mmCIF file of C-alpha atoms in Angstrom:
data_model
loop_
_atom_site.group_PDB
_atom_site.id
_atom_site.type_symbol
_atom_site.label_atom_id
_atom_site.label_comp_id
_atom_site.label_asym_id
_atom_site.label_seq_id
_atom_site.Cartn_x
_atom_site.Cartn_y
_atom_site.Cartn_z
ATOM 1 C CA MET U 1 106.473 96.411 111.962
ATOM 2 C CA GLN U 2 106.704 100.185 112.287
ATOM 3 C CA ARG U 3 104.391 101.853 114.784
ATOM 4 C CA SER U 4 103.169 105.412 114.925
ATOM 5 C CA THR U 5 101.359 107.358 117.610
ATOM 6 C CA SER U 6 100.331 110.107 115.231
ATOM 7 C CA VAL U 7 96.793 110.729 114.122
ATOM 8 C CA PHE U 8 95.691 109.775 110.642
ATOM 9 C CA ASP U 9 97.868 111.767 108.286
ATOM 10 C CA GLY U 10 97.036 110.267 104.913
ATOM 11 C CA SER U 11 94.713 112.011 102.494
ATOM 12 C CA SER U 12 91.129 110.801 102.506
ATOM 13 C CA SER U 13 87.803 111.545 100.905
ATOM 14 C CA SER U 14 85.227 113.607 102.709
ATOM 15 C CA ARG U 15 82.709 111.600 104.691
ATOM 16 C CA ALA U 16 79.892 113.945 103.739
ATOM 17 C CA ALA U 17 76.799 112.473 102.092
ATOM 18 C CA LEU U 18 77.496 111.445 98.524
ATOM 19 C CA THR U 19 75.285 111.759 95.489
ATOM 20 C CA PRO U 20 73.897 108.296 94.651
ATOM 21 C CA LEU U 21 75.900 106.647 91.897
ATOM 22 C CA THR U 22 74.585 104.086 89.422
ATOM 23 C CA PHE U 23 76.066 102.228 86.485
ATOM 24 C CA ASP U 24 73.165 102.879 84.135
ATOM 25 C CA ASP U 25 72.305 106.520 84.911
ATOM 26 C CA PRO U 26 72.089 108.171 81.466
ATOM 27 C CA ASP U 27 72.918 111.544 83.001
ATOM 28 C CA TYR U 28 76.144 110.369 84.574
ATOM 29 C CA THR U 29 79.091 112.230 83.095
ATOM 30 C CA SER U 30 81.649 109.504 82.293
ATOM 31 C CA ALA U 31 83.137 106.170 83.303
ATOM 32 C CA LEU U 32 86.200 108.061 84.529
ATOM 33 C CA ASP U 33 84.081 110.186 86.871
ATOM 34 C CA PHE U 34 82.457 107.056 88.250
ATOM 35 C CA VAL U 35 85.506 104.800 88.729
ATOM 36 C CA GLY U 36 87.565 107.743 89.968
ATOM 37 C CA HIS U 37 85.031 108.798 92.590
ATOM 38 C CA GLY U 38 86.727 109.591 95.893
ATOM 39 C CA ALA U 39 84.606 107.089 97.826
ATOM 40 C CA PHE U 40 86.439 104.247 96.077
ATOM 41 C CA HIS U 41 89.941 105.611 96.703
ATOM 42 C CA GLN U 42 90.281 106.595 100.358
ATOM 43 C CA PHE U 43 93.494 106.537 102.371
ATOM 44 C CA ILE U 44 94.489 106.761 106.010
ATOM 45 C CA ARG U 45 97.757 106.374 107.861
ATOM 46 C CA CYS U 46 97.081 103.545 110.319
ATOM 47 C CA PRO U 47 98.108 104.757 113.794
ATOM 48 C CA ARG U 48 98.530 101.155 114.935
ATOM 49 C CA THR U 49 101.002 100.029 112.258
ATOM 50 C CA GLY U 50 102.272 103.292 110.783
ATOM 51 C CA LEU U 51 101.386 101.996 107.307
ATOM 52 C CA ARG U 52 99.297 103.674 104.634
ATOM 53 C CA VAL U 53 95.980 101.900 104.040
ATOM 54 C CA SER U 54 93.604 102.276 101.091
ATOM 55 C CA PHE U 55 89.941 101.306 101.094
ATOM 56 C CA SER U 56 86.649 101.831 99.303
ATOM 57 C CA GLU U 57 83.108 102.573 100.398
ATOM 58 C CA ALA U 58 79.980 101.744 98.433
ATOM 59 C CA GLY U 59 76.335 102.423 99.158
ATOM 60 C CA PRO U 60 74.607 104.946 101.429
ATOM 61 C CA ARG U 61 76.852 106.186 104.224
ATOM 62 C CA ASP U 62 74.047 106.038 106.816
ATOM 63 C CA ALA U 63 73.049 102.433 106.042
ATOM 64 C CA PRO U 64 73.881 99.183 107.906
ATOM 65 C CA THR U 65 77.498 98.288 107.184
ATOM 66 C CA ILE U 66 79.066 95.186 105.662
ATOM 67 C CA LEU U 67 82.810 94.652 105.990
ATOM 68 C CA PHE U 68 83.825 92.604 102.955
ATOM 69 C CA CYS U 69 87.044 90.579 103.104
ATOM 70 C CA PRO U 70 87.744 89.654 99.474
ATOM 71 C CA PRO U 71 89.505 86.509 98.221
ATOM 72 C CA SER U 72 93.197 86.322 97.335
ATOM 73 C CA PHE U 73 92.529 88.977 94.719
ATOM 74 C CA CYS U 74 92.432 91.234 97.764
ATOM 75 C CA SER U 75 91.570 94.535 96.128
ATOM 76 C CA ARG U 76 89.182 97.294 97.135
ATOM 77 C CA TYR U 77 87.997 97.231 93.509
ATOM 78 C CA VAL U 78 86.275 93.889 94.173
ATOM 79 C CA GLY U 79 84.014 96.054 96.322
ATOM 80 C CA GLY U 80 83.881 99.774 95.566
ATOM 81 C CA PRO U 81 82.757 100.522 92.005
ATOM 82 C CA ASN U 82 81.758 96.903 91.396
ATOM 83 C CA VAL U 83 79.044 96.948 94.049
ATOM 84 C CA GLU U 84 77.953 100.588 94.192
ATOM 85 C CA GLY U 85 74.752 100.028 92.232
ATOM 86 C CA TRP U 86 73.809 96.942 94.235
ATOM 87 C CA ALA U 87 74.636 98.570 97.577
ATOM 88 C CA ARG U 88 72.477 101.616 96.778
ATOM 89 C CA LYS U 89 69.587 99.396 95.744
ATOM 90 C CA MET U 90 69.797 97.179 98.824
ATOM 91 C CA GLY U 91 70.422 100.016 101.254
ATOM 92 C CA VAL U 92 73.716 98.752 102.654
ATOM 93 C CA ARG U 93 77.162 100.268 103.058
ATOM 94 C CA VAL U 94 80.073 98.080 101.912
ATOM 95 C CA ILE U 95 83.625 98.664 103.178
ATOM 96 C CA THR U 96 86.455 96.887 101.323
ATOM 97 C CA ILE U 97 90.060 97.372 102.437
ATOM 98 C CA ASP U 98 93.135 96.691 100.303
ATOM 99 C CA ARG U 99 95.187 94.091 102.134
ATOM 100 C CA PRO U 100 98.942 94.665 102.610
ATOM 101 C CA GLY U 101 100.760 94.816 99.287
ATOM 102 C CA MET U 102 97.578 95.508 97.322
ATOM 103 C CA GLY U 103 96.557 98.837 95.845
ATOM 104 C CA GLY U 104 97.568 101.710 98.094
ATOM 105 C CA THR U 105 98.145 99.596 101.215
ATOM 106 C CA GLU U 106 101.813 99.185 102.051
ATOM 107 C CA ARG U 107 103.383 95.750 102.361
ATOM 108 C CA CYS U 108 104.244 93.796 105.477
ATOM 109 C CA SER U 109 105.864 90.412 106.089
ATOM 110 C CA ILE U 110 103.780 87.317 105.409
ATOM 111 C CA ASP U 111 104.087 86.264 109.057
ATOM 112 C CA GLU U 112 102.451 89.542 110.148
ATOM 113 C CA ARG U 113 99.843 89.572 107.402
ATOM 114 C CA LEU U 114 96.758 88.479 109.357
ATOM 115 C CA GLU U 115 97.387 90.724 112.347
ATOM 116 C CA VAL U 116 98.472 93.763 110.322
ATOM 117 C CA SER U 117 95.285 93.442 108.256
ATOM 118 C CA ALA U 118 93.275 93.229 111.478
ATOM 119 C CA GLN U 119 94.906 96.415 112.772
ATOM 120 C CA HIS U 120 94.006 98.122 109.512
ATOM 121 C CA VAL U 121 90.379 97.044 109.888
ATOM 122 C CA ALA U 122 90.340 98.488 113.404
ATOM 123 C CA SER U 123 91.743 101.814 112.222
ATOM 124 C CA VAL U 124 89.437 102.145 109.203
ATOM 125 C CA LEU U 125 86.312 101.373 111.251
ATOM 126 C CA GLU U 126 87.495 103.804 113.927
ATOM 127 C CA TYR U 127 88.164 106.496 111.332
ATOM 128 C CA LEU U 128 84.696 106.040 109.831
ATOM 129 C CA GLY U 129 83.002 105.900 113.229
ATOM 130 C CA ILE U 130 81.531 102.433 112.591
ATOM 131 C CA LYS U 131 80.741 100.310 115.650
ATOM 132 C CA LYS U 132 78.411 97.623 114.257
ATOM 133 C CA VAL U 133 79.033 95.595 111.109
ATOM 134 C CA ALA U 134 78.129 92.342 109.429
ATOM 135 C CA LEU U 135 81.076 90.412 107.992
ATOM 136 C CA LEU U 136 81.235 88.857 104.546
ATOM 137 C CA SER U 137 84.072 86.996 102.845
ATOM 138 C CA HIS U 138 84.926 84.824 99.896
ATOM 139 C CA SER U 139 87.597 82.093 99.897
ATOM 140 C CA ALA U 140 90.820 83.341 101.537
ATOM 141 C CA GLY U 141 88.925 86.247 103.068
ATOM 142 C CA ALA U 142 87.546 83.787 105.627
ATOM 143 C CA LEU U 143 90.992 83.471 107.210
ATOM 144 C CA TYR U 144 90.987 87.185 107.967
ATOM 145 C CA ILE U 145 87.451 87.153 109.342
ATOM 146 C CA MET U 146 88.155 84.205 111.643
ATOM 147 C CA HIS U 147 91.304 85.933 112.907
ATOM 148 C CA LEU U 148 89.341 89.122 113.543
ATOM 149 C CA LEU U 149 86.546 87.345 115.411
ATOM 150 C CA ALA U 150 88.961 85.427 117.626
ATOM 151 C CA ASN U 151 91.352 88.285 118.375
ATOM 152 C CA HIS U 152 89.407 91.535 117.880
ATOM 153 C CA PRO U 153 85.712 90.728 118.484
ATOM 154 C CA MET U 154 84.916 94.081 120.068
ATOM 155 C CA LEU U 155 85.335 95.795 116.697
ATOM 156 C CA PHE U 156 82.013 94.485 115.405
ATOM 157 C CA GLY U 157 79.540 94.965 118.227
ATOM 158 C CA PRO U 158 77.742 92.228 120.158
ATOM 159 C CA SER U 159 76.595 89.048 118.415
ATOM 160 C CA PRO U 160 77.797 89.840 114.876
ATOM 161 C CA ARG U 161 76.528 88.076 111.774
ATOM 162 C CA VAL U 162 79.132 86.411 109.616
ATOM 163 C CA TYR U 163 78.780 85.089 106.060
ATOM 164 C CA LEU U 164 81.582 82.969 104.616
ATOM 165 C CA ILE U 165 81.381 82.103 100.923
ATOM 166 C CA ALA U 166 83.431 79.013 99.980
ATOM 167 C CA PRO U 167 85.892 79.578 102.859
ATOM 168 C CA TRP U 168 89.444 78.475 102.187
ATOM 169 C CA ILE U 169 90.462 75.104 103.669
ATOM 170 C CA PRO U 170 94.161 74.109 103.843
ATOM 171 C CA THR U 171 95.036 71.657 101.077
ATOM 172 C CA SER U 172 96.508 69.234 103.606
ATOM 173 C CA ILE U 173 93.003 68.872 105.029
ATOM 174 C CA SER U 174 90.903 69.078 101.865
ATOM 175 C CA ASP U 175 93.207 66.787 99.828
ATOM 176 C CA GLN U 176 93.338 69.285 96.973
ATOM 177 C CA PHE U 177 96.529 67.729 95.625
ATOM 178 C CA GLY U 178 96.761 69.808 92.453
ATOM 179 C CA LEU U 179 97.498 73.045 94.284
ATOM 180 C CA GLN U 180 100.061 71.325 96.491
ATOM 181 C CA LEU U 181 102.100 70.518 93.380
ATOM 182 C CA VAL U 182 102.382 74.106 92.116
ATOM 183 C CA PRO U 183 105.992 75.325 92.598
ATOM 184 C CA SER U 184 106.468 78.083 95.145
ATOM 185 C CA TRP U 185 108.202 80.339 92.608
ATOM 186 C CA ILE U 186 104.987 80.378 90.572
ATOM 187 C CA VAL U 187 102.767 80.891 93.609
ATOM 188 C CA GLY U 188 104.969 83.682 94.934
ATOM 189 C CA ASN U 189 105.007 85.566 91.637
ATOM 190 C CA GLN U 190 101.302 85.706 90.895
ATOM 191 C CA HIS U 191 101.429 89.497 91.027
ATOM 192 C CA THR U 192 103.610 89.432 87.889
ATOM 193 C CA ILE U 193 102.075 86.385 86.197
ATOM 194 C CA ARG U 194 98.395 86.991 86.793
ATOM 195 C CA PRO U 195 98.074 90.393 85.071
ATOM 196 C CA VAL U 196 98.525 88.566 81.781
ATOM 197 C CA GLY U 197 95.168 86.935 82.466
ATOM 198 C CA LEU U 198 93.296 90.152 83.027
ATOM 199 C CA PRO U 199 90.622 91.434 82.564
ATOM 200 C CA LEU U 200 89.977 89.669 85.868
ATOM 201 C CA MET U 201 87.097 91.908 86.737
ATOM 202 C CA LYS U 202 84.906 90.695 83.890
ATOM 203 C CA GLY U 203 82.131 88.690 85.415
ATOM 204 C CA MET U 204 82.702 90.398 88.766
ATOM 205 C CA MET U 205 80.469 93.398 88.189
ATOM 206 C CA SER U 206 77.597 91.653 89.964
ATOM 207 C CA SER U 207 79.837 90.198 92.635
ATOM 208 C CA PHE U 208 77.544 91.088 95.515
ATOM 209 C CA ALA U 209 74.243 90.208 93.876
ATOM 210 C CA PHE U 210 73.878 86.906 95.713
ATOM 211 C CA SER U 211 73.938 88.470 99.152
ATOM 212 C CA SER U 212 70.659 90.292 98.750
ATOM 213 C CA GLY U 213 69.221 86.985 99.895
ATOM 214 C CA LEU U 214 71.600 86.713 102.831
ATOM 215 C CA PHE U 215 70.672 90.099 104.192
ATOM 216 C CA GLN U 216 66.911 89.739 103.787
ATOM 217 C CA ARG U 217 65.160 92.159 106.126
ATOM 218 C CA GLU U 218 61.826 91.598 107.863
ATOM 219 C CA ASN U 219 59.273 94.372 107.379
ATOM 220 C CA ASP U 220 61.850 96.352 105.381
ATOM 221 C CA LYS U 221 63.520 97.568 108.587
ATOM 222 C CA MET U 222 67.024 98.949 108.297
ATOM 223 C CA ASP U 223 68.194 98.053 111.809
ATOM 224 C CA MET U 224 70.916 95.386 111.717
ATOM 225 C CA SER U 225 69.200 93.421 114.487
ATOM 226 C CA GLU U 226 66.219 92.826 112.208
ATOM 227 C CA TRP U 227 68.189 91.126 109.443
ATOM 228 C CA VAL U 228 67.478 87.422 109.119
ATOM 229 C CA VAL U 229 68.797 84.516 107.091
ATOM 230 C CA PRO U 230 66.288 83.236 104.515
ATOM 231 C CA GLU U 231 64.568 79.984 105.442
ATOM 232 C CA ARG U 232 66.287 77.943 102.753
ATOM 233 C CA PHE U 233 69.687 78.748 104.296
ATOM 234 C CA ARG U 234 68.744 77.714 107.827
ATOM 235 C CA ASN U 235 68.952 73.949 107.498
ATOM 236 C CA GLU U 236 72.523 72.770 107.898
ATOM 237 C CA GLY U 237 73.898 71.210 104.758
ATOM 238 C CA GLU U 238 70.747 71.874 102.739
ATOM 239 C CA LYS U 239 71.260 71.872 98.989
ATOM 240 C CA TYR U 240 69.282 73.859 96.481
ATOM 241 C CA GLN U 241 69.371 75.036 92.909
ATOM 242 C CA PRO U 242 69.234 78.845 92.788
ATOM 243 C CA GLN U 243 65.982 80.006 91.212
ATOM 244 C CA PRO U 244 65.779 83.779 91.590
ATOM 245 C CA PRO U 245 62.401 85.485 91.650
ATOM 246 C CA PHE U 246 63.829 88.683 90.177
ATOM 247 C CA HIS U 247 66.904 90.230 88.630
ATOM 248 C CA THR U 248 68.632 93.572 88.929
ATOM 249 C CA ASN U 249 70.582 95.358 86.215
ATOM 250 C CA LEU U 250 74.060 95.516 87.739
ATOM 251 C CA ALA U 251 76.009 95.373 84.487
ATOM 252 C CA ALA U 252 78.401 98.255 84.036
ATOM 253 C CA SER U 253 79.362 99.549 80.638
ATOM 254 C CA SER U 254 82.353 97.968 78.937
ATOM 255 C CA GLU U 255 84.119 101.300 79.348
ATOM 256 C CA VAL U 256 83.757 101.088 83.133
ATOM 257 C CA GLY U 257 85.021 97.497 83.178
ATOM 258 C CA THR U 258 88.019 98.347 81.025
ATOM 259 C CA LEU U 259 88.859 101.313 83.225
ATOM 260 C CA ILE U 260 88.692 99.192 86.384
ATOM 261 C CA ASP U 261 91.085 96.689 84.785
ATOM 262 C CA SER U 262 93.501 99.502 83.970
ATOM 263 C CA CYS U 263 93.315 100.901 87.499
ATOM 264 C CA VAL U 264 93.970 97.498 89.069
ATOM 265 C CA LEU U 265 97.042 96.941 86.877
ATOM 266 C CA SER U 266 98.422 100.386 87.658
ATOM 267 C CA GLU U 267 98.610 99.619 91.388
ATOM 268 C CA PRO U 268 100.718 97.128 93.379
ATOM 269 C CA LEU U 269 99.551 93.491 93.266
ATOM 270 C CA GLN U 270 102.067 91.802 95.572
ATOM 271 C CA GLY U 271 99.310 91.075 98.066
ATOM 272 C CA ILE U 272 97.922 88.415 95.722
ATOM 273 C CA SER U 273 101.143 86.422 95.884
ATOM 274 C CA GLN U 274 101.384 86.682 99.670
ATOM 275 C CA ASP U 275 97.825 85.467 100.083
ATOM 276 C CA TYR U 276 98.477 82.488 97.799
ATOM 277 C CA LEU U 277 101.640 81.547 99.675
ATOM 278 C CA MET U 278 99.851 81.803 103.003
ATOM 279 C CA CYS U 279 96.877 79.753 101.823
ATOM 280 C CA LEU U 280 99.185 76.963 100.653
ATOM 281 C CA GLY U 281 101.085 76.944 103.940
ATOM 282 C CA ARG U 282 104.297 78.307 102.429
ATOM 283 C CA GLY U 283 104.589 81.148 104.881
ATOM 284 C CA GLY U 284 102.475 82.684 107.594
ATOM 285 C CA PRO U 285 100.458 80.988 110.333
ATOM 286 C CA LEU U 286 98.184 78.693 108.318
ATOM 287 C CA LYS U 287 99.248 75.297 109.598
ATOM 288 C CA GLU U 288 96.986 72.254 109.832
ATOM 289 C CA ASP U 289 95.836 73.073 113.368
ATOM 290 C CA TRP U 290 95.282 76.792 112.729
ATOM 291 C CA TYR U 291 91.534 76.552 112.111
ATOM 292 C CA LYS U 292 91.030 74.272 115.117
ATOM 293 C CA ASN U 293 92.854 76.669 117.424
ATOM 294 C CA ILE U 294 91.169 79.781 116.052
ATOM 295 C CA VAL U 295 87.677 78.269 116.363
ATOM 296 C CA GLU U 296 88.408 77.236 119.951
ATOM 297 C CA ASP U 297 89.637 80.752 120.770
ATOM 298 C CA LEU U 298 86.626 82.309 119.055
ATOM 299 C CA ALA U 299 84.129 80.115 120.908
ATOM 300 C CA ARG U 300 85.845 80.626 124.262
ATOM 301 C CA GLY U 301 85.846 84.390 123.863
ATOM 302 C CA TYR U 302 82.160 84.646 123.012
ATOM 303 C CA LYS U 303 81.247 82.244 125.815
ATOM 304 C CA ASP U 304 83.202 84.311 128.341
ATOM 305 C CA ARG U 305 81.339 87.435 127.211
ATOM 306 C CA HIS U 306 77.969 85.630 127.269
ATOM 307 C CA GLU U 307 77.444 86.450 123.596
ATOM 308 C CA GLU U 308 76.743 84.516 120.427
ATOM 309 C CA VAL U 309 77.993 84.793 116.867
ATOM 310 C CA MET U 310 76.013 83.645 113.852
ATOM 311 C CA VAL U 311 78.140 82.051 111.133
ATOM 312 C CA GLU U 312 76.536 81.194 107.793
ATOM 313 C CA VAL U 313 78.565 79.287 105.191
ATOM 314 C CA LEU U 314 77.699 78.857 101.529
ATOM 315 C CA TRP U 315 79.596 76.135 99.693
ATOM 316 C CA ALA U 316 79.737 75.800 95.915
ATOM 317 C CA GLY U 317 78.564 72.335 94.905
ATOM 318 C CA ASN U 318 81.075 71.929 92.064
ATOM 319 C CA ASP U 319 83.984 73.558 93.887
ATOM 320 C CA GLU U 320 87.217 71.862 92.816
ATOM 321 C CA ILE U 321 89.317 74.240 94.923
ATOM 322 C CA ILE U 322 87.543 73.190 98.139
ATOM 323 C CA PRO U 323 86.697 69.481 97.663
ATOM 324 C CA GLN U 324 83.875 67.819 99.560
ATOM 325 C CA LYS U 325 86.249 66.433 102.180
ATOM 326 C CA GLY U 326 87.343 69.929 103.163
ATOM 327 C CA ARG U 327 83.778 71.222 103.315
ATOM 328 C CA LYS U 328 82.663 68.391 105.582
ATOM 329 C CA TRP U 329 85.698 68.869 107.795
ATOM 330 C CA PHE U 330 84.879 72.545 108.299
ATOM 331 C CA ASP U 331 81.188 71.840 108.933
ATOM 332 C CA ASP U 332 82.135 69.253 111.566
ATOM 333 C CA LEU U 333 84.672 71.581 113.190
ATOM 334 C CA MET U 334 82.204 74.445 113.481
ATOM 335 C CA GLY U 335 79.444 72.114 114.620
ATOM 336 C CA MET U 336 81.534 71.007 117.601
ATOM 337 C CA ALA U 337 82.319 74.567 118.702
ATOM 338 C CA GLY U 338 79.401 74.831 121.120
ATOM 339 C CA ASP U 339 76.186 76.797 121.343
ATOM 340 C CA VAL U 340 77.821 80.228 121.203
ATOM 341 C CA ILE U 341 78.501 79.724 117.478
ATOM 342 C CA LYS U 342 75.170 79.475 115.693
ATOM 343 C CA TYR U 343 76.401 77.681 112.615
ATOM 344 C CA HIS U 344 74.544 76.864 109.409
ATOM 345 C CA SER U 345 75.781 75.777 106.004
ATOM 346 C CA ALA U 346 74.186 75.319 102.622
ATOM 347 C CA GLU U 347 75.466 74.143 99.255
ATOM 348 C CA LEU U 348 74.820 75.950 95.983
ATOM 349 C CA GLU U 349 74.431 73.265 93.372
ATOM 350 C CA GLY U 350 76.019 73.644 89.968
ATOM 351 C CA LEU U 351 78.464 76.402 90.949
ATOM 352 C CA GLY U 352 82.258 76.393 91.075
ATOM 353 C CA HIS U 353 84.508 78.091 93.606
ATOM 354 C CA ASP U 354 84.013 81.613 92.229
ATOM 355 C CA GLY U 355 80.426 81.008 91.150
ATOM 356 C CA PRO U 356 78.603 82.669 94.051
ATOM 357 C CA LEU U 357 80.498 85.916 93.442
ATOM 358 C CA SER U 358 79.950 85.992 89.709
ATOM 359 C CA LYS U 359 76.444 84.583 89.204
ATOM 360 C CA ILE U 360 73.639 87.077 89.488
ATOM 361 C CA GLU U 361 71.248 84.096 89.429
ATOM 362 C CA VAL U 362 72.029 83.456 93.088
ATOM 363 C CA MET U 363 70.453 86.728 94.175
ATOM 364 C CA GLY U 364 67.145 86.581 95.970
ATOM 365 C CA ALA U 365 67.596 82.918 96.887
#
């Protein structure tokens, strides 16, 4: 892995206050102006790895910050323009970083993938001057968050809040036999096979709607320390059927969706294949004991610092990618980690693996 001691030398967007952007503003000039906004296409040269890194920002720049680690479709577009309207409405700032081999972020070896991504997170947060964040992930993104918490906890401030949506569980543990049978040549070439199935972003335009309930704030205060988990998420293993009290218009025009699809396809997608290979244990560190070791390291570190970390997990009730056995295994593992990890889980009935990130009905739960 190449290292550089130079300062950031990639081009980047200005960090000055931005004019609020919305999908349904009738005065907005064009879909191209929106999707092409500089906030969604920022670059730095990571001084820790020497690699170019691309990332997006959404929402007010002076608001509490969420670092979103997306699933195996590890693109800044899953954040960025997809969540701008929601982030402005909720008063949060969402940072989404292209993982190695995705978008404008240069590739690395699969064995270095977790740590290189962590170094990129450190450099982006440093560049933006962010010292306190909440962490949010879906599926494979949980692997990156757990690695960050265990190995780089000081990046996020004391006692961070962590939200894992359908976190990935190794198939050897969850007994998801179907994925184990997929040939490696197919898994490792998803960046060439999967574009045929686009538009992938359809149904993703409201991908952050559900988390308005996760980041419920008491007395409408903006301070991160005031954010609380809604009561229905506090009981471990509690199930419920989402029944939202309100909805928000997060639907972008078809022109915006089509343009996002085109932008995604015009950029490198190799990161998808590397994430799939890593998740299936065909490269990288994800062996059967990886989670056990990382949770032990995480708990030990927070105990030594006399801090706590709140981890909230939302499972999808009809998730065929993460069967019930894998969910229970993870709940049990986290439950045995000690008092420093304040762990809660809930199950969203009637939803599949990608449901929480595509169903606006989950918002406000």
